[in-house]
Coordinates of C-alpha atoms in Angstrom, one line a residue:
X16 CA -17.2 15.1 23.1
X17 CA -15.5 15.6 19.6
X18 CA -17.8 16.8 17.3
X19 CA -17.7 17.5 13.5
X20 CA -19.7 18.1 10.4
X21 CA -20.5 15.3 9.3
X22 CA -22.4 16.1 6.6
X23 CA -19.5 18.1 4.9
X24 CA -17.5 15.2 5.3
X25 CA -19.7 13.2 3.4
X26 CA -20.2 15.6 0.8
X27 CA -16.3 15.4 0.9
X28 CA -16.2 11.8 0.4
X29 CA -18.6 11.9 -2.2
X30 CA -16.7 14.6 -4.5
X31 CA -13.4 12.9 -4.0
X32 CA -14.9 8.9 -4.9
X33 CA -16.4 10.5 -8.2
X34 CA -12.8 11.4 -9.2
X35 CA -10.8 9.5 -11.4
X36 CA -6.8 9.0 -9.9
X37 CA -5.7 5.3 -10.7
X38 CA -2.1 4.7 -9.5
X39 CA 0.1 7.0 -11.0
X40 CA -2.0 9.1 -12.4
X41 CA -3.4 11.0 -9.5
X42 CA -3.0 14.8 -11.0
X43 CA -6.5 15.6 -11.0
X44 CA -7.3 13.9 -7.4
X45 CA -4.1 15.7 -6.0
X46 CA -5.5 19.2 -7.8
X47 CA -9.1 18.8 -6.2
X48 CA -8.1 17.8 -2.9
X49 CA -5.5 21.2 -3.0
X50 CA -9.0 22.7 -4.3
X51 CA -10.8 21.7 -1.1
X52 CA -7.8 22.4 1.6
X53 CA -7.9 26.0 0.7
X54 CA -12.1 25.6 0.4
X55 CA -11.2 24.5 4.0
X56 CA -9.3 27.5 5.2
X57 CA -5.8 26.4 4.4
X58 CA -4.1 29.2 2.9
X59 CA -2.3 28.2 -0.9
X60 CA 1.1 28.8 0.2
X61 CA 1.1 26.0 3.1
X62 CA 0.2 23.2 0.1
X63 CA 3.3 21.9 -2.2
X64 CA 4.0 19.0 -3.8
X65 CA 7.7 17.1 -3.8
X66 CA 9.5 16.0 -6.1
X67 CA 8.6 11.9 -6.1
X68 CA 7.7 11.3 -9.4
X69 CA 11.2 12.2 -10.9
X70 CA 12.6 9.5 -8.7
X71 CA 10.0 7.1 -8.6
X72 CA 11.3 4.6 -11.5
X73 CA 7.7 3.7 -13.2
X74 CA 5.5 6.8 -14.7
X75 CA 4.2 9.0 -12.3
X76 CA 2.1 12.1 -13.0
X77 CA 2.6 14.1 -9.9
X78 CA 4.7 14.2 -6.6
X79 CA 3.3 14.0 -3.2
X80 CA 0.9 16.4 -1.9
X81 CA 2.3 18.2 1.3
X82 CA 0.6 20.1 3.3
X83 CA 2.0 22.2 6.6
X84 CA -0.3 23.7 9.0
X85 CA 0.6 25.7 11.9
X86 CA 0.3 25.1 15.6
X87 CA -2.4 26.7 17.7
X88 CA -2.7 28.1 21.3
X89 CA -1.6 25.8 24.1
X90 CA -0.2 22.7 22.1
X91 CA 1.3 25.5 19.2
X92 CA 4.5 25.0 20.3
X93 CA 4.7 21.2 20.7
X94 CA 6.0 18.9 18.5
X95 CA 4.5 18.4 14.6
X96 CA 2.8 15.0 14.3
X97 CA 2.0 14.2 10.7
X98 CA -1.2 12.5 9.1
X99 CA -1.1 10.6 6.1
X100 CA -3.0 8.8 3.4
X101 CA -2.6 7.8 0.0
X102 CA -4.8 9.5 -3.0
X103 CA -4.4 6.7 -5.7
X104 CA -6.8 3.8 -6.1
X105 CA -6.3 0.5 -7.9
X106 CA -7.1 0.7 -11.6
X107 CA -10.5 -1.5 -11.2
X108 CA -12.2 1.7 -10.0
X109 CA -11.8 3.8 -12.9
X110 CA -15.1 5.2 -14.0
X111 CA -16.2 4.9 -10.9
X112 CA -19.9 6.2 -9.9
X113 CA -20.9 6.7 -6.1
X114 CA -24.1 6.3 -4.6
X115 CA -25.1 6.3 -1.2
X116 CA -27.3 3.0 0.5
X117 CA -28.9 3.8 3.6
X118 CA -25.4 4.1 5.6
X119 CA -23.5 2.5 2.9
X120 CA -21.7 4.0 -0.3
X121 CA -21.8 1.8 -3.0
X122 CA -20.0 1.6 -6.5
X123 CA -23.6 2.3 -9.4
X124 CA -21.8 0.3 -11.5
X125 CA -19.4 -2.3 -12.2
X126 CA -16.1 -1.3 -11.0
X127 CA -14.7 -0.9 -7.3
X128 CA -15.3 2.1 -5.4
X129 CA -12.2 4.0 -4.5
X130 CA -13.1 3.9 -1.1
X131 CA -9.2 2.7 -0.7
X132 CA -8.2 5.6 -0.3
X133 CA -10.2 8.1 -0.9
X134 CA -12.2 7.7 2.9
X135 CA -8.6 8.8 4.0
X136 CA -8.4 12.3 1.7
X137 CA -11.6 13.1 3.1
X138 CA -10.5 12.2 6.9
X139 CA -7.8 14.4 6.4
X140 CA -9.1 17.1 4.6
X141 CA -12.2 17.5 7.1
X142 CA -9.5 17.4 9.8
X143 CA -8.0 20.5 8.7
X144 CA -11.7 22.3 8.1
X145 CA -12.8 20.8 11.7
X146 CA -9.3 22.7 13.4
X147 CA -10.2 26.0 11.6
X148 CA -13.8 26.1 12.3
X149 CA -13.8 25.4 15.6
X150 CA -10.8 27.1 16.4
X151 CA -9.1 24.0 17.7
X152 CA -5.6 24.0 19.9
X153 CA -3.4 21.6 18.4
X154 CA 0.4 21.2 17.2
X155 CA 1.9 22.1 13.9
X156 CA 0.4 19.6 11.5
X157 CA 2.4 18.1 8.1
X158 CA -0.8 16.1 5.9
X159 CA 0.6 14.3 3.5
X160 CA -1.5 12.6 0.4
X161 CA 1.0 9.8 -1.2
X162 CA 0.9 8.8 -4.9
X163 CA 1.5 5.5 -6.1
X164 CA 0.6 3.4 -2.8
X165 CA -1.3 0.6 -4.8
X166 CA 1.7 -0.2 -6.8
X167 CA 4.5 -0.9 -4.7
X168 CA 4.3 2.5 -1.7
X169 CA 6.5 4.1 -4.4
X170 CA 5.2 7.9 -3.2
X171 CA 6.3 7.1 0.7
X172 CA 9.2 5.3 -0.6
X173 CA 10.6 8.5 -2.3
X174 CA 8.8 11.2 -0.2
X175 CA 11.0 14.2 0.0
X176 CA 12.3 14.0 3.5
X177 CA 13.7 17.6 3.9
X178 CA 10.6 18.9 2.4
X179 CA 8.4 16.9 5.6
X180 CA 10.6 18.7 7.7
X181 CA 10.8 17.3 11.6
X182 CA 7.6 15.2 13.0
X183 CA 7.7 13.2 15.7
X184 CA 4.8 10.8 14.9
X185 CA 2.9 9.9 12.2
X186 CA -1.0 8.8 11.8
X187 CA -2.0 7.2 8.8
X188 CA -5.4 6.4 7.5
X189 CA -5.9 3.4 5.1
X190 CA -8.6 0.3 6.3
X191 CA -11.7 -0.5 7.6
X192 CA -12.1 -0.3 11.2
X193 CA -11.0 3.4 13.1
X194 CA -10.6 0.9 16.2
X195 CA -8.1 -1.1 14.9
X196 CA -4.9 0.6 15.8
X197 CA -1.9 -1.5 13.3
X198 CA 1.1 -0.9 14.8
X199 CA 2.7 -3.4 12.7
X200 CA 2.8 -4.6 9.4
X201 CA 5.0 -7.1 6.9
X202 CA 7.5 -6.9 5.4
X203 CA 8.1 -8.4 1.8
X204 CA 10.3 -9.3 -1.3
X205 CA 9.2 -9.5 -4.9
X206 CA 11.1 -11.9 -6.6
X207 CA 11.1 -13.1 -10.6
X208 CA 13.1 -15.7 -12.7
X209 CA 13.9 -15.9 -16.4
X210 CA 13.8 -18.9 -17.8
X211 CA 16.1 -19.6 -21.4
X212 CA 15.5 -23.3 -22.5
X213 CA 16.3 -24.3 -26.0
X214 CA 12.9 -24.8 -28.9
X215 CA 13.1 -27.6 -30.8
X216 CA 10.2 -29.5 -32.8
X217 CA 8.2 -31.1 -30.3
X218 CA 6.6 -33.9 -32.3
X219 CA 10.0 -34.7 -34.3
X220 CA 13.2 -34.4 -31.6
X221 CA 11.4 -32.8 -28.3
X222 CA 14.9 -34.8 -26.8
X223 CA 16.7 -31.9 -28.1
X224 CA 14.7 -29.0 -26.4
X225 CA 14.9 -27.6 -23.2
X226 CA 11.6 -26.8 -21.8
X227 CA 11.4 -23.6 -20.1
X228 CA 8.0 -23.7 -18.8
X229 CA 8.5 -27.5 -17.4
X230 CA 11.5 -26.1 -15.7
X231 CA 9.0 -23.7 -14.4
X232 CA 6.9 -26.1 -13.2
X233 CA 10.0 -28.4 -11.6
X234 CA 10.6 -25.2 -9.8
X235 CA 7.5 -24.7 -8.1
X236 CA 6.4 -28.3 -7.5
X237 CA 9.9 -28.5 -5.3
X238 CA 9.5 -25.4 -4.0
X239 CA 5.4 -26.8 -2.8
X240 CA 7.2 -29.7 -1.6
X241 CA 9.2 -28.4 0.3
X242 CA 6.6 -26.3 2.3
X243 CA 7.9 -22.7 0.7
X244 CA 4.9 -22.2 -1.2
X245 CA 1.3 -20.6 0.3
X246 CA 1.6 -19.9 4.1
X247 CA 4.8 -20.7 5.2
X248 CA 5.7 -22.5 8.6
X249 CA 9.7 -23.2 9.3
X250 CA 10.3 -23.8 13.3
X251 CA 8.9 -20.5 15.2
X252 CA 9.1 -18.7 12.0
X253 CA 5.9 -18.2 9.7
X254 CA 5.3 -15.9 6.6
X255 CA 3.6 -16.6 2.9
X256 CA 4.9 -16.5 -0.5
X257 CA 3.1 -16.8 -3.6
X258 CA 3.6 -16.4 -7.6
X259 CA 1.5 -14.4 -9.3
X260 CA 2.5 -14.3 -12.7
X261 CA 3.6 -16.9 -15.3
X262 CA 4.1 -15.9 -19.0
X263 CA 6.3 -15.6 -22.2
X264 CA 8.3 -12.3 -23.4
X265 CA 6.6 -8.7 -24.1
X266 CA 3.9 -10.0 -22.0
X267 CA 2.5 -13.2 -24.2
X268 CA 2.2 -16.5 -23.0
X269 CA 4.8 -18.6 -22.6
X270 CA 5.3 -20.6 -25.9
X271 CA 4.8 -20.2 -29.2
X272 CA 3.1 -23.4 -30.3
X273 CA 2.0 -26.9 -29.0
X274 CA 4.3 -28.3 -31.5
X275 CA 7.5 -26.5 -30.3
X276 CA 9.7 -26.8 -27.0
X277 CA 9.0 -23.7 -25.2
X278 CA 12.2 -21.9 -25.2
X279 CA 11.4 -18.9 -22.4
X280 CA 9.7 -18.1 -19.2
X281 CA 8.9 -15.4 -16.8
X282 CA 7.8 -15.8 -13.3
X283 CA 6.7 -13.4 -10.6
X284 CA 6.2 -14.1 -6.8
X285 CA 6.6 -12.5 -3.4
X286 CA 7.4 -13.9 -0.1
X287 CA 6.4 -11.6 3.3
X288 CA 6.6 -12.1 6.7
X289 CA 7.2 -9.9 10.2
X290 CA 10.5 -11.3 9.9
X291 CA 13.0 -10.2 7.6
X292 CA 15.5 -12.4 7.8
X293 CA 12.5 -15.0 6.7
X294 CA 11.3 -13.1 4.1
X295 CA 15.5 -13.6 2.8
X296 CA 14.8 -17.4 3.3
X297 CA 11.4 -18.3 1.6
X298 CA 12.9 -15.9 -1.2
X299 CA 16.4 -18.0 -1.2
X300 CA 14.3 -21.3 -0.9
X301 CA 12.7 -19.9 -4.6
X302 CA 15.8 -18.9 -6.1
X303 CA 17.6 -22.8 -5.1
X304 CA 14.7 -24.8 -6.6
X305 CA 14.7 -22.5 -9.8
X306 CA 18.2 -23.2 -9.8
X307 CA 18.0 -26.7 -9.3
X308 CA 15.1 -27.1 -11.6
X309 CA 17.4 -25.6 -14.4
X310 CA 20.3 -27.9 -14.1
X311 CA 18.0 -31.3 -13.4
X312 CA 16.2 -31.1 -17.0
X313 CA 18.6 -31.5 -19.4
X314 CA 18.8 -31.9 -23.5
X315 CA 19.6 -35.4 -25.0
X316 CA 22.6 -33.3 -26.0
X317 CA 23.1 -32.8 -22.1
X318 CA 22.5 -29.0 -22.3
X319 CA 20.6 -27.6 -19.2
X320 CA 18.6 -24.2 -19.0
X321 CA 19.7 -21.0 -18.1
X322 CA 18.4 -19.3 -14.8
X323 CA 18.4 -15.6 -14.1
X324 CA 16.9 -14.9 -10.3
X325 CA 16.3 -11.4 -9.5
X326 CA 14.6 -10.1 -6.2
X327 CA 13.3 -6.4 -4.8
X328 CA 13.2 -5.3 -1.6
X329 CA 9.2 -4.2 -1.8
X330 CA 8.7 -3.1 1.8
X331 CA 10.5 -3.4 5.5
X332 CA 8.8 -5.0 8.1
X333 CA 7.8 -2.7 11.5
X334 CA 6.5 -3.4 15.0
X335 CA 6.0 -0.6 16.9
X336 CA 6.4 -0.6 21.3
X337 CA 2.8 -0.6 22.5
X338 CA 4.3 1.6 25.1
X339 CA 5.6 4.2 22.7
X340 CA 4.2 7.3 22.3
X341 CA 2.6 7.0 19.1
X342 CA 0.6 4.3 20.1
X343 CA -0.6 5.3 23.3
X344 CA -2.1 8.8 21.7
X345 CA -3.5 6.6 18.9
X346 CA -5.2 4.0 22.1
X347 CA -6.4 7.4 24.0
X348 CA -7.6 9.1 20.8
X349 CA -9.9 5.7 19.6
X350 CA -11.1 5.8 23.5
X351 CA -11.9 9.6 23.2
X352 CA -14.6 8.9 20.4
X353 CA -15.9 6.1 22.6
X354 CA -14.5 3.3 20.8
X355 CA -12.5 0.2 22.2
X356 CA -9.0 0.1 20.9
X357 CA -7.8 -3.2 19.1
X358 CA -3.9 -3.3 18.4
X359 CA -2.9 -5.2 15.9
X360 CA -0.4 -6.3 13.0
X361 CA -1.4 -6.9 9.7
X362 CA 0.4 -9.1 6.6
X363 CA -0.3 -6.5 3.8
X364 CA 2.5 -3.3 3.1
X365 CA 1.5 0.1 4.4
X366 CA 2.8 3.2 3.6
X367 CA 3.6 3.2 7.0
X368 CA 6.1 0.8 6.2
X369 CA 8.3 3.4 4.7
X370 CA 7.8 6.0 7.3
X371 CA 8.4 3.9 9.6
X372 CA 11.7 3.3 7.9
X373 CA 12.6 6.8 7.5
X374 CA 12.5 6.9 11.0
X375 CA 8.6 8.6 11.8
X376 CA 6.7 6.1 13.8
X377 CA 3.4 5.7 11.9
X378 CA 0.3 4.0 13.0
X379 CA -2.0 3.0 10.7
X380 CA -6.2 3.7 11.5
X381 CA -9.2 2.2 9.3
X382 CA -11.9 4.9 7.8
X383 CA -14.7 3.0 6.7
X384 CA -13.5 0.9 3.4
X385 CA -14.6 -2.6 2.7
X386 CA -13.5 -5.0 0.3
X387 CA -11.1 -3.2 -1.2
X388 CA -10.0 -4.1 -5.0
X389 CA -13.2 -5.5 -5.7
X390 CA -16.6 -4.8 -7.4
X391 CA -17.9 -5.4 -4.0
X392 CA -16.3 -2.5 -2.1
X393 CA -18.6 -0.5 -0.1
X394 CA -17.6 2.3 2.5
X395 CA -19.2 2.5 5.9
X396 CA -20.4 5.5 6.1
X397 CA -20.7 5.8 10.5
X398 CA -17.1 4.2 10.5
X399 CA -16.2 7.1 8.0
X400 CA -17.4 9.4 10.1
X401 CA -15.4 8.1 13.9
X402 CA -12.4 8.2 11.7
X403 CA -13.2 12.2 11.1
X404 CA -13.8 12.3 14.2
X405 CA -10.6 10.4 15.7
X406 CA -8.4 12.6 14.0
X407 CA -9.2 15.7 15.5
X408 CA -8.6 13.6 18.7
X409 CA -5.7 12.6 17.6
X410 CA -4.5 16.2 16.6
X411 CA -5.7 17.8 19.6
X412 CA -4.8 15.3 22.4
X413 CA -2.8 17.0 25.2

């Protein structure tokens, strides 16, 4: 049976949730869980951090935290498999303050938890403590705590390849249930549109204006129509889209005035699905009714608006074989703790997206989070504790 201290792991949880460590700015998270790997044995020399931040292209205050732990014994030889997380949380938990509920931890006040992700820095760190304390067999092991997950997998995005070094899988921790093992995930675009009309007085000659934000509005009404916007069915081919923001320049509304033609607009969407070539269509579907929208309302002068599309690649899609090797040690580790294995794909990004893209196959587990980016989230404290536990089933599996 695999066995662990649990109540270390909790005390683990506990230190890490009452942490500060919004996206990008996960110094002092990074520092402390460096502080607790060498608490946990791990000598300081096997823990480094890349070089991420300097590429990442929004402010980041540190790189990724890397980690490299030798093989032991009979499996010291085999192949390094890698175990991942991400240390940022969303910026609704700042100030955080933990307290435990019967076999819940809640948030004491009101902000979100941190649960996402700091369950997984705990998994992992109580990993490496469990393999030194019990003396543990198991391959050479790469942990790897990402930065800037929450805000667009920049820290997987840019992880320093070279630095990894060769792993043949990858195990990542960031969810709810330790039983469900993703072995696929979506893939998605971000997408956004400028919007230059023309102002004019909008009680005296509105004739003469071009109306940004009704262009806007064209846009999206066509684009509704046309079944592109929400959850998105075309044939055998499915995904969602969705826009998020709507405003003005330097982040203001858009408009100046009820009495003037509003002259600019910016708006923000994504489209996703498992499909990537259908994540390029609901994305071109956006850009043509923008497009169209633009030319259709026109000036009593005749004059149209001008439309700038632009688009990002946020994430690739994956799907991993259920016959590959990564999934069938992540289906015997989740049956080793005495748990019933549930494969699945999800419609949110992973940072398994971009491993899986640099060529590590990466399943993702759940450790115990709950509503995630909400006032509500809780952690589950027994999940928390199977996901210690499949870990060192995962590490150790021969």
């Amino acid at each position: 049976m695999i066995q662990h201290d649990a109540q270390a792991a909790l005390d683990r949880l506990m230190r890490f949730l009452s942490i500060e460590g919004v996206t990008g700015e996960e110094k002092a998270i990074a520092e402390d869980v460096a502080k607790a790997l060498q608490e946990a044995g791990v000598p300081a020399e096997a823990i480094a951090y890349d070089d991420a931040n300097t590429r990442i292209p929004v402010p980041t205050q540190t790189g990724n935290l890397i980690v490299k732990i030798p093989g032991r014994g009979a499996l010291g030889n085999a192949e390094p498999i890698m175990f991942m997380t991400h240390l940022d949380t969303v910026p609704l938990c700042a100030g955080a303050k933990p307290r435990i509920t019967g076999d819940k931890i809640v948030s004491g006040g009101d902000t979100a938890l941190g649960g996402d992700n700091r369950t997984g820095c705990a998994v992992l760190v109580s990993l490496a403590a469990e393999l030194a304390k019990q003396s543990l067999d198991h391959p050479p092991l790469v942990l790897v705590f990402c930065v800037r997950e929450e805000s667009g997998l920049w820290g997987a995005r840019y992880i320093d390849l070279d630095m990894l070094g060769p792993v043949s899988m990858g195990f990542n921790y960031d969810g709810s249930r330790p039983a469900d093992v993703v072995t696929g995930a979506v893939g998605g675009d971000g997408w956004s549109v400028e919007i230059f009309g023309r102002a004019s007085h909008a009680g005296v000659a509105p004739e003469r204006g071009i109306s940004s934000s009704m262009v806007a509005a064209m846009a999206l009404a066509d684009a509704q129509a046309n079944g592109w916007f929400g959850k998105v069915v075309k044939g055998d081919k499915a995904g969602t889209s969705n826009v998020g923001t709507i405003a003005g320049k330097d982040g203001r509304g858009a408009g100046d005035a009820t009495n003037v033609v509003t002259d600019y607009c910016y708006v923000e969407g994504e489209s996703r699905s498992h499909d990537m070539a259908f994540v390029d269509a609901i994305t071109d579907a956006f850009e043509a009714a923008f497009v169209k929208a633009g030319k259709t309302l026109a000036s009593s002068e005749g004059k149209t608006a001008r439309v700038v599309f632009s688009r990002q690649r946020k994430y690739h899609s994956f799907s991993l074989d259920r016959e590959s090797a990564v999934v069938r040690r992540g289906i015997k580790g989740v049956e080793a703790i005495g748990l019933a294995p549930n494969p699945r794909l999800v419609n949110g990004g992973l940072d398994a997206n971009y491993l899986c893209l640099h060529g590590i196959p990466t399943v993702t587990f759940g450790a115990g989070q709950n509503e995630a980016h909400t006032v509500d989230e809780w952690v589950d404290i027994p999940a928390f504790q199977n996901a210690c536990r499949l870990a060192i089933a995962l590490a150790t599996a021969r």
